[in-house]
Amino acid sequence: MSAQDFHGSTGAAGVPAADDDDLLFLPEGPEAGPERIASPQRWRVLAVDDDRDFQRSTAFALSGMRVLGRRIELLQAYGHAEAARLLAGERDIAVMLLDVVMETDDAGLRLARAVREVLGNAELRIVLVTGQPGLAPVHEVMERYDINDYWTKSELGVERLHTLLTAGVRAWEQLRTVARARRGLQMIVEASNVLVGARSLRDFSARTIAEIASVLGVPPEGVVCVRRARDDGRVIGAAGRYARSVDRPLEALEPAGVREAIRHCLQERRTLVLADCMVLYFPAELAGAEYAAWVEIERSLDDTEQELLRVFALNIGSGLHNVALFSRLDDLAYRDQLLGLPNRNALLRALESALGSAARHHTALLLIDIDNFSGVNLTLGPAYGDALLKRIGERLRDGFDPTVLLARLGGDVFGALGPVERLDPESVAALFADGAPSAADGGAWSVGTARLPLAEFTGTALEALASATLLLKQAKLRGHGQHQDWLPEIAVAAGRRFALLQALREALARDEIGIELQPQIDLATGTVTGVEALARWQRADGTRVAPDAFIPLAEATGLIVPLGEHFIELACAAAARLAAAGHGHIRVAVNVSAVQSARADLVASIERQLLASGAEARQMEIELTETVAMQNFGAVTDTLERLRARGLTVAIDDFGTGFSSLAYLRRLPADLIKIDRSFVQELGNGGESRTEIAELIIRLAERLGLRVLAEGVETEAQAGWLRMHGCHYAQGWLYARAMPLDALLDWLARRERAGT
Ligand code: C2E
Ligand code: CA
Ligand code: CA
């Protein structure tokens, strides 16, 4: 091949041909860099000289030359600017033969400086060439720009060129390896930082593949597989065309070549480097379980790259472990363990991020409540109820588009968060209309639904959920199968609620919230056996806010926890004062809400207050509504048992409104049942059928060995009926309204004097 052919075939600069810029000015993309080797079997040399004769003779001299077993590919530039452009686009030039004097006396030196300081190319070997002897640059300049050699043109024969190019390419290659390793390590550090943010194994695996691909400069194509005990391998993450294999067993992975490579890696327990791919192995000691990451690489990897990947694997192995632990924790915290669906926390988390993004304008929250579900629990038992809930959950999951997050909020209430148009209440209702979840479950089912478009909402995630819950309550009040949409009036009501909540916070801080005590009477003897502590909020202007208005608000927002603690403190103080006044046998009952009873620290908090006040445990009673006791049965039973072991008594409030399963009721650690006011109201006015429930409750209590108290007793007729039917205690306006502690002490003293 002649020198001329050589020029033409490479499209070297300076040869005036149409194909000039085909190869020379490659765009700077992510793939441009030392890793992209243009023609690996040739060393690339750049000659920069405005002297065409010299260029021609150089080309001729190099045309047949082999250096360290490879040919030379010559690039040529005829001036300072042209050379700079060329060098900016091509990083894998090994040696530059540079004429010192071109446009100006120091054009060559300026180029050398630009290469080092502007282009940041420290690897290129620079050999200065000059036509005039005696123009040698000072030593200091050569050192500063790392100029490796200096020759006059007349000295540059073929032999000398060969020698200096051999030294040049050898040095360049070494420098390049070091530089790449340094860059690779930097990439590993950066990649590891990216991976720290991953929350799930799936996310982590996909990012791992992407980072390996970016370190190697190849498109991200790969699969990550885990092998645990009793499991032959499962794809947990993938990128590129393998993405649809995620969450499936390894044996289902296609094509067979990939599957076999992964199997081989897991069998051999080591990283494999194959012709078109690499399979990284992560041992269990490092990663918590055995992992194999298969990554497609269209070209062969050199030693440095292989080494880099091993370092990378070591670096992220422990990351895999952490992410696996984290995702298990995340699962426990954010997944409903019965249904396997996201739970209330998960919905709140998603709600929060939706509220904070532009997506809020077309996102809505839909709540779904299964009508009459508690009836099923009561009649068919909790195991049946659980199985039914699972089927309901599946039916809902299948009924929604995958863009919708479906969560179980607790009990039989579900929440769906997604695009407004995907949350159509009618199609949700239709999911259950045909007797689903199964005809055997008693024919058609209906659901109550409520929908809150986030666009209309200006509050926190918790407030949005509270508002939607309020809407759902309104739907349920209208009967079965009802839907409630967000209305402007509701927004006004919500606004009022939030103003009230703010006022409540301040009232608690200013100590404007107290208790009043309502006596409880033994129906057989007429003696006072206890008092119920009822919350009272009197505002600075003397007006009162009813507990029915502020307690649910406090419950929905978590303020009930400090508030409840405040009530316990006041109740204990009241018990201590009663004892001091000679009424140590009178028990003080405190209402405890759902949120409080589910907290592990309730017992400790009561202990603390007992100790601080000097009241005795046997003076205290805890009131818990039936619904609360049933909803979180395990945790609540545990708390109640510990309280009873300490000597407190436990009352089940509002009994008869919750339709508990008898099986649960039998296991509930309680001492007393309170018949709800609504049943008591029906007594003593002659209507036979209306007394049935009260009577049933008294019989049930008898069988379970529990005492019974009737609330809301307003007339002698009611009291008479209750006494006759074996009810033990009564509480109501017939005897006394709730009153402040001082008034109660007076009231008790008056009763004593009157001899009752
Ligand atoms: P509850 O626990 O069922 O309390 C009994 C309610 O019935 C009280 O209303 C009481 O004033 C009222 N009442 C008592 N006797 C009669 C009567 O003869 N006739 C009629 N019509 N009503 C009677 P109040 O004080 O308005 O409390 C309402 C609800 O607020 C309570 O129902 C309870 O669920 C909640 N609550 C009150 N204080 C607290 C508290 O300290 N903590 C918690 N968590 N909830 C509380
Ligand atoms: Ca109560
Ligand atoms: Ca009650």
XYZ file of N, CA, C and O in Angstrom, residues 70-229:
640
model
N 2.101 -3.552 15.552
C 0.931 -2.946 14.916
C 1.339 -1.921 13.870
O 2.399 -1.308 13.978
N 0.412 -1.682 12.930
C 0.630 -0.645 11.928
C 0.340 0.724 12.520
O -0.244 0.854 13.590
N 0.720 1.743 11.758
C 0.483 3.129 12.172
C -0.659 3.693 11.334
O -0.702 3.493 10.120
N -1.585 4.368 12.009
C -2.603 5.111 11.268
C -2.246 6.580 11.421
O -2.222 7.097 12.542
N -1.959 7.242 10.303
C -1.472 8.624 10.386
C -2.602 9.615 10.147
O -3.344 9.524 9.177
N -2.687 10.576 11.046
C -3.609 11.699 10.858
C -2.730 12.916 10.635
O -1.648 13.011 11.224
N -3.209 13.834 9.795
C -2.371 14.987 9.510
C -3.146 16.275 9.662
O -4.313 16.364 9.270
N -2.476 17.273 10.228
C -3.081 18.594 10.342
C -2.053 19.608 9.887
O -0.865 19.440 10.136
N -2.562 20.682 9.235
C -1.625 21.629 8.622
C -1.530 22.935 9.370
O -0.945 23.887 8.900
N -2.170 22.982 10.531
C -2.056 24.221 11.302
C -2.481 23.993 12.741
O -3.014 22.924 13.087
N -2.253 24.971 13.547
C -2.521 24.940 14.987
C -3.999 24.679 15.283
O -4.373 23.781 16.027
N -4.867 25.466 14.627
C -6.294 25.375 14.916
C -6.868 24.041 14.446
O -7.646 23.386 15.152
N -6.449 23.630 13.283
C -6.955 22.373 12.730
C -6.563 21.195 13.637
O -7.366 20.303 13.924
N -5.339 21.240 14.111
C -4.869 20.170 14.988
C -5.656 20.153 16.293
O -6.035 19.092 16.796
N -5.932 21.345 16.816
C -6.658 21.424 18.089
C -8.057 20.830 17.932
O -8.531 20.077 18.795
N -8.709 21.177 16.813
C -10.044 20.629 16.559
C -9.996 19.110 16.505
O -10.831 18.411 17.088
N -9.011 18.623 15.812
C -8.867 17.189 15.631
C -8.641 16.476 16.974
O -9.265 15.459 17.276
N -7.774 17.070 17.785
C -7.464 16.458 19.082
C -8.661 16.499 20.025
O -8.831 15.615 20.875
N -9.483 17.524 19.854
C -10.655 17.621 20.731
C -11.628 16.484 20.446
O -12.345 16.017 21.328
N -11.646 16.034 19.202
C -12.601 14.984 18.833
C -12.066 13.581 19.018
O -12.832 12.635 19.151
N -10.766 13.418 19.046
C -10.171 12.074 19.065
C -9.284 11.940 20.277
O -8.315 12.668 20.420
N -9.597 10.996 21.117
C -8.741 10.876 22.298
C -7.739 9.750 22.185
O -6.824 9.653 22.977
N -7.911 8.888 21.190
C -7.012 7.735 21.196
C -5.837 7.898 20.222
O -5.376 6.943 19.627
N -5.379 9.125 20.106
C -4.143 9.363 19.354
C -2.991 9.182 20.338
O -3.005 9.732 21.430
N -2.010 8.386 19.943
C -0.944 8.049 20.886
C 0.189 9.074 20.853
O 0.690 9.492 21.890
N 0.576 9.460 19.651
C 1.758 10.320 19.537
C 1.451 11.474 18.586
O 0.777 11.291 17.573
N 1.942 12.651 18.932
C 1.817 13.789 18.029
C 3.216 14.271 17.662
O 4.035 14.540 18.545
N 3.462 14.334 16.339
C 4.705 14.926 15.845
C 4.368 16.379 15.551
O 3.552 16.662 14.678
N 4.983 17.297 16.280
C 4.509 18.677 16.249
C 5.601 19.653 15.807
O 6.654 19.740 16.445
N 5.294 20.359 14.763
C 6.219 21.384 14.280
C 6.125 22.592 15.193
O 5.035 23.052 15.524
N 7.241 23.099 15.618
C 7.216 24.228 16.556
C 6.732 25.492 15.863
O 5.867 26.200 16.359
N 7.304 25.744 14.711
C 7.004 27.011 14.039
C 5.983 26.780 12.932
O 6.250 26.053 11.987
N 4.802 27.365 13.085
C 3.820 27.283 12.002
C 3.350 28.686 11.708
O 4.128 29.499 11.236
N 2.085 29.022 11.996
C 1.588 30.374 11.739
C 2.448 31.415 12.431
O 2.748 32.469 11.907
N 2.804 31.085 13.664
C 3.668 31.993 14.425
C 4.839 31.192 14.956
O 4.849 29.963 14.856
N 5.773 31.901 15.575
C 6.967 31.238 16.086
C 6.672 30.224 17.178
O 7.390 29.246 17.342
N 5.599 30.515 17.936
C 5.339 29.615 19.073
C 4.027 28.836 18.929
O 3.481 28.332 19.897
N 3.513 28.754 17.667
C 2.231 28.059 17.461
C 2.282 26.645 18.024
O 1.345 26.163 18.662
N 3.381 25.949 17.821
C 3.519 24.569 18.293
C 3.428 24.489 19.802
O 2.734 23.645 20.356
N 4.118 25.394 20.478
C 4.098 25.362 21.942
C 2.718 25.690 22.482
O 2.272 25.132 23.479
N 2.060 26.624 21.752
C 0.704 26.964 22.202
C -0.226 25.751 22.072
O -1.067 25.500 22.923
N -0.009 24.987 21.034
C -0.829 23.778 20.852
C -0.547 22.759 21.966
O -1.462 22.167 22.549
N 0.735 22.581 22.271
C 1.103 21.636 23.333
C 0.427 22.038 24.645
O -0.123 21.206 25.380
N 0.421 23.314 24.896
C -0.181 23.809 26.126
C -1.702 23.562 26.121
O -2.294 23.153 27.128
N -2.316 23.825 24.938
C -3.762 23.604 24.832
C -4.113 22.135 25.063
O -5.112 21.807 25.712
N -3.280 21.254 24.520
C -3.544 19.818 24.694
C -3.586 19.469 26.178
O -4.485 18.785 26.659
N -2.619 19.958 26.916
C -2.536 19.595 28.338
C -3.548 20.352 29.186
O -4.226 19.774 30.005
N -3.628 21.656 28.954
C -4.390 22.469 29.901
C -5.838 22.683 29.502
O -6.696 22.840 30.365
N -6.087 22.736 28.191
C -7.470 22.959 27.766
C -8.187 21.633 27.515
O -9.260 21.379 28.036
N -7.549 20.778 26.738
C -8.197 19.491 26.445
C -8.056 18.516 27.602
O -8.754 17.525 27.682
N -7.125 18.794 28.506
C -6.942 17.894 29.643
C -6.428 16.534 29.222
O -6.629 15.535 29.902
N -5.770 16.495 28.079
C -5.245 15.216 27.608
C -3.800 15.077 28.093
O -2.884 15.713 27.589
N -3.622 14.239 29.113
C -2.290 14.100 29.704
C -1.544 12.918 29.112
O -0.368 12.721 29.364
N -2.270 12.097 28.339
C -1.657 10.851 27.876
C -0.917 11.004 26.553
O 0.082 10.342 26.309
N -1.419 11.859 25.684
C -0.818 12.018 24.356
C 0.677 12.323 24.488
O 1.078 13.204 25.251
N 1.497 11.563 23.750
C 2.940 11.818 23.779
C 3.243 12.855 22.704
O 2.787 12.728 21.557
N 3.995 13.871 23.066
C 4.273 14.954 22.120
C 5.765 14.965 21.758
O 6.625 14.986 22.645
N 6.018 14.922 20.465
C 7.400 14.997 19.987
C 7.512 16.280 19.174
O 6.784 16.457 18.203
N 8.386 17.184 19.601
C 8.550 18.439 18.868
C 9.511 18.222 17.696
O 10.508 17.513 17.824
N 9.151 18.882 16.587
C 9.996 18.764 15.397
C 10.246 20.188 14.899
O 9.344 21.016 14.936
N 11.436 20.473 14.458
C 11.668 21.813 13.908
C 12.568 21.739 12.684
O 13.394 20.838 12.573
N 12.345 22.706 11.795
C 13.171 22.755 10.596
C 14.493 23.414 10.885
O 15.512 23.105 10.266
N 14.474 24.350 11.849
C 15.698 25.099 12.102
C 16.361 24.639 13.390
O 15.800 24.824 14.459
N 17.576 24.104 13.250
C 18.301 23.745 14.465
C 18.555 24.999 15.282
O 18.645 26.080 14.728
N 18.631 24.844 16.567
C 18.912 26.001 17.394
C 17.674 26.682 17.898
O 17.719 27.580 18.725
N 16.501 26.232 17.424
C 15.269 26.822 17.931
C 14.658 25.991 19.062
O 13.491 26.095 19.352
N 15.486 25.176 19.627
C 14.985 24.282 20.671
C 14.358 25.072 21.818
O 14.919 26.074 22.243
N 13.206 24.656 22.289
C 12.573 25.353 23.404
C 13.345 25.074 24.689
O 14.061 24.082 24.781
N 13.154 25.943 25.614
C 13.876 25.742 26.867
C 13.346 24.517 27.590
O 12.188 24.128 27.455
N 14.228 23.940 28.338
C 13.930 22.707 29.054
C 12.682 22.825 29.929
O 11.828 21.938 29.973
N 12.579 23.986 30.572
C 11.481 24.238 31.496
C 10.116 24.109 30.801
O 9.172 23.536 31.323
N 10.052 24.656 29.558
C 8.803 24.592 28.797
C 8.467 23.142 28.463
O 7.326 22.691 28.576
N 9.475 22.391 28.067
C 9.245 20.989 27.722
C 8.712 20.219 28.921
O 7.815 19.392 28.806
N 9.240 20.545 30.064
C 8.815 19.837 31.263
C 7.372 20.205 31.623
O 6.553 19.353 31.936
N 7.097 21.503 31.529
C 5.776 21.973 31.933
C 4.679 21.311 31.107
O 3.656 20.912 31.616
N 4.907 21.170 29.799
C 3.866 20.590 28.949
C 4.100 19.122 28.650
O 3.458 18.553 27.777
N 4.986 18.542 29.425
C 5.261 17.131 29.250
C 5.544 16.806 27.787
O 4.891 15.953 27.180
N 6.493 17.519 27.222
C 6.923 17.252 25.841
C 8.058 16.249 25.921
O 9.013 16.419 26.681
N 7.915 15.163 25.178
C 8.763 14.018 25.445
C 10.053 13.959 24.652
O 10.969 13.245 25.009
N 10.034 14.693 23.577
C 11.175 14.526 22.704
C 11.309 15.762 21.843
O 10.355 16.496 21.640
N 12.506 15.952 21.269
C 12.722 17.107 20.419
C 13.704 16.741 19.325
O 14.789 16.254 19.608
N 13.319 16.960 18.068
C 14.177 16.572 16.962
C 14.119 17.619 15.870
O 13.099 18.285 15.690
N 15.223 17.710 15.114
C 15.154 18.517 13.888
C 14.739 17.583 12.775
O 14.961 16.371 12.843
N 14.073 18.180 11.788
C 13.515 17.362 10.705
C 14.577 16.508 10.026
O 14.330 15.360 9.646
N 15.757 17.101 9.898
C 16.789 16.359 9.170
C 17.214 15.099 9.924
O 17.707 14.149 9.344
N 17.009 15.093 11.221
C 17.412 13.929 12.003
C 16.400 12.789 11.929
O 16.668 11.678 12.376
N 15.166 13.109 11.427
C 14.090 12.129 11.511
C 14.053 11.136 10.355
O 13.200 11.192 9.492
N 14.937 10.227 10.360
C 14.900 9.157 9.370
C 13.921 8.092 9.824
O 13.339 8.180 10.915
N 13.735 7.092 8.983
C 12.787 6.026 9.294
C 13.151 5.341 10.607
O 12.309 5.059 11.460
N 14.487 5.066 10.785
C 14.932 4.380 11.989
C 14.576 5.148 13.244
O 14.010 4.624 14.196
N 14.899 6.456 13.189
C 14.651 7.289 14.370
C 13.154 7.380 14.651
O 12.718 7.274 15.790
N 12.391 7.556 13.578
C 10.939 7.602 13.752
C 10.446 6.332 14.437
O 9.620 6.366 15.354
N 10.973 5.225 14.002
C 10.555 3.953 14.581
C 10.866 3.903 16.068
O 10.035 3.526 16.898
N 12.078 4.309 16.420
C 12.480 4.279 17.822
C 11.612 5.200 18.664
O 11.119 4.833 19.725
N 11.410 6.425 18.155
C 10.676 7.355 19.008
C 9.190 7.000 19.090
O 8.544 7.183 20.118
N 8.665 6.418 18.015
C 7.264 6.000 18.086
C 7.086 4.797 19.013
O 6.103 4.683 19.731
N 8.068 3.908 19.004
C 7.978 2.748 19.906
C 7.930 3.213 21.359
O 7.059 2.804 22.140
N 8.847 4.098 21.709
C 8.852 4.621 23.075
C 7.555 5.367 23.358
O 6.943 5.234 24.429
N 7.104 6.125 22.358
C 5.895 6.939 22.537
C 4.644 6.101 22.776
O 3.906 6.333 23.731
N 4.405 5.108 21.911
C 3.159 4.344 22.079
C 3.188 3.506 23.357
O 2.168 3.326 24.017
N 4.397 3.054 23.711
C 4.481 2.263 24.932
C 4.098 3.125 26.139
O 3.292 2.735 26.977
N 4.656 4.313 26.209
C 4.359 5.222 27.323
C 2.883 5.604 27.309
O 2.208 5.637 28.342
N 2.382 5.867 26.091
C 0.971 6.265 25.983
C 0.040 5.179 26.497
O -0.903 5.432 27.238
N 0.350 3.954 26.128
C -0.501 2.852 26.542
C -0.521 2.702 28.067
O -1.572 2.505 28.679
N 0.650 2.833 28.665
C 0.693 2.720 30.130
C -0.098 3.836 30.796
O -0.887 3.612 31.706
N 0.122 5.040 30.313
C -0.579 6.183 30.883
C -2.090 6.029 30.753
O -2.850 6.370 31.635
N -2.465 5.513 29.580
C -3.882 5.387 29.322
C -4.527 4.362 30.267
O -5.626 4.548 30.766
N -3.835 3.284 30.538
C -4.354 2.277 31.452
C -4.549 2.866 32.843
O -5.588 2.687 33.474
N -3.531 3.610 33.284
C -3.627 4.228 34.604
C -4.795 5.206 34.638
O -5.613 5.215 35.559
N -4.896 6.007 33.582
C -5.940 7.017 33.556
C -7.315 6.366 33.557
O -8.230 6.815 34.228
N -7.423 5.284 32.800
C -8.729 4.646 32.731
C -9.092 4.024 34.066
O -10.224 4.062 34.503
N -8.102 3.436 34.724
C -8.370 2.852 36.024
C -8.832 3.941 36.991
O -9.759 3.756 37.760
N -8.172 5.090 36.892
C -8.541 6.178 37.795
C -9.975 6.633 37.502
O -10.790 6.801 38.381
N -10.266 6.793 36.209
C -11.624 7.201 35.831
C -12.636 6.144 36.241
O -13.715 6.438 36.712
N -12.235 4.888 36.073
C -13.129 3.787 36.423
C -13.446 3.800 37.911
O -14.594 3.662 38.312
N -12.417 4.020 38.723
C -12.640 4.055 40.165
C -13.570 5.197 40.536
O -14.449 5.062 41.371
N -13.342 6.308 39.848
C -14.197 7.456 40.097
C -15.647 7.112 39.736
O -16.586 7.448 40.454
N -15.798 6.396 38.621
C -17.136 5.989 38.207
C -17.754 5.037 39.209
O -18.941 5.086 39.479
N -16.926 4.165 39.776
C -17.450 3.228 40.764
C -17.992 3.982 41.960
O -19.077 3.704 42.456
N -17.211 4.971 42.384
C -17.664 5.767 43.523
C -18.972 6.462 43.177
O -19.937 6.431 43.942
N -19.019 7.042 41.973
C -20.243 7.731 41.578
C -21.409 6.758 41.458
O -22.510 7.027 41.914
N -21.124 5.603 40.842
C -22.179 4.602 40.672
C -22.685 4.148 42.034
O -23.880 4.019 42.247
N -21.772 3.941 42.974
C -22.202 3.484 44.288
C -23.090 4.536 44.950
O -24.038 4.209 45.631
N -22.769 5.800 44.708
C -23.594 6.858 45.270
C -25.002 6.833 44.693
O -25.973 7.043 45.393
N -25.072 6.564 43.391
C -26.372 6.482 42.745
C -27.176 5.344 43.367
O -28.359 5.458 43.648
N -26.479 4.226 43.632
C -27.175 3.041 44.121
C -27.675 3.191 45.542
O -28.632 2.553 45.938
N -27.013 4.060 46.309
C -27.432 4.252 47.695
C -28.897 4.675 47.772
O -29.617 4.334 48.696
N -29.352 5.399 46.746
C -30.719 5.897 46.767
C -31.780 4.843 46.485
O -32.957 5.092 46.664
N -31.352 3.649 46.056
C -32.341 2.640 45.660
C -33.085 2.119 46.878
O -32.511 1.929 47.933
N -34.381 1.883 46.739
C -35.192 1.443 47.864
C -35.591 -0.019 47.763
O -35.887 -0.653 48.755
N -35.646 -0.545 46.564
C -36.049 -1.938 46.432
C -34.967 -2.677 45.663
O -34.181 -2.076 44.949
N -34.955 -3.998 45.821
C -33.974 -4.810 45.113
C -34.140 -4.637 43.608
O -33.180 -4.624 42.856
N -35.374 -4.497 43.193
C -35.668 -4.358 41.782
C -35.031 -3.092 41.220
O -34.354 -3.095 40.191
N -35.235 -2.022 41.940
C -34.683 -0.735 41.572
C -33.154 -0.796 41.594
O -32.466 -0.372 40.675
N -32.624 -1.384 42.673
C -31.185 -1.483 42.837
C -30.560 -2.275 41.682
O -29.542 -1.875 41.122
N -31.187 -3.400 41.307
C -30.624 -4.232 40.241
C -30.620 -3.484 38.911
O -29.636 -3.524 38.180
N -31.731 -2.833 38.616
C -31.806 -2.113 37.347
C -30.737 -1.027 37.302
O -30.053 -0.835 36.296
N -30.559 -0.342 38.431
C -29.537 0.711 38.466
C -28.134 0.129 38.358
O -27.253 0.715 37.743
N -27.922 -1.040 38.981
C -26.613 -1.687 38.905
C -26.242 -1.965 37.455
O -25.143 -1.651 37.006
N -27.184 -2.516 36.723
C -26.920 -2.825 35.313
C -26.621 -1.538 34.550
O -25.665 -1.457 33.777
N -27.413 -0.528 34.816
C -27.215 0.744 34.120
C -25.832 1.315 34.426
O -25.147 1.832 33.542
N -25.401 1.189 35.685
C -24.106 1.755 36.065
C -22.953 0.963 35.457
O -21.971 1.536 35.009
N -23.079 -0.357 35.435
C -22.022 -1.172 34.803
C -21.926 -0.781 33.335
O -20.843 -0.550 32.797
N -23.093 -0.670 32.692
C -23.110 -0.325 31.277
C -22.466 1.037 31.059
O -21.716 1.227 30.095
N -22.706 1.960 31.984
C -22.134 3.285 31.769
C -20.626 3.292 32.023
O -19.878 3.984 31.351
N -20.161 2.470 32.986
C -18.717 2.358 33.207
C -18.044 1.808 31.954
O -16.971 2.238 31.555
N -18.718 0.866 31.284
C -18.120 0.231 30.116
C -18.466 0.924 28.809
O -17.934 0.570 27.759
N -19.391 1.864 28.886
C -19.784 2.557 27.669
C -20.565 1.671 26.713
O -20.396 1.761 25.498
N -21.415 0.785 27.261
C -22.259 -0.055 26.401
C -23.719 0.209 26.777
O -23.990 0.714 27.850
N -24.663 -0.128 25.885
C -26.066 0.078 26.244
C -26.477 -0.854 27.383
O -25.976 -1.985 27.460
N -27.354 -0.386 28.290
C -27.718 -1.221 29.444
C -28.642 -2.364 29.071
O -29.810 -2.162 28.777
N -28.093 -3.570 29.073
C -28.874 -4.783 28.810
C -28.414 -5.785 29.849
O -27.234 -6.146 29.883
N -29.315 -6.260 30.675
C -28.863 -7.231 31.663
C -29.955 -7.738 32.569
O -31.093 -7.280 32.536
N -29.550 -8.713 33.406
C -30.477 -9.407 34.286
C -29.773 -9.624 35.617
O -28.610 -9.992 35.635
N -30.472 -9.392 36.734
C -29.924 -9.754 38.035
C -30.809 -10.838 38.629
O -32.025 -10.745 38.616
N -30.126 -11.875 39.152
C -30.828 -13.051 39.612
C -30.390 -13.346 41.037
O -29.234 -13.115 41.386
N -31.298 -13.820 41.881
C -30.926 -14.170 43.247
C -31.169 -15.651 43.461
O -32.102 -16.225 42.899
N -30.303 -16.288 44.259
C -30.546 -17.686 44.633
C -30.578 -17.748 46.146
O -29.630 -17.379 46.815
N -31.714 -18.175 46.650
C -31.841 -18.338 48.091
C -32.095 -19.804 48.357
O -32.328 -20.582 47.445
N -32.072 -20.173 49.651
C -32.359 -21.562 50.021
C -33.711 -21.943 49.436
O -34.628 -21.140 49.391
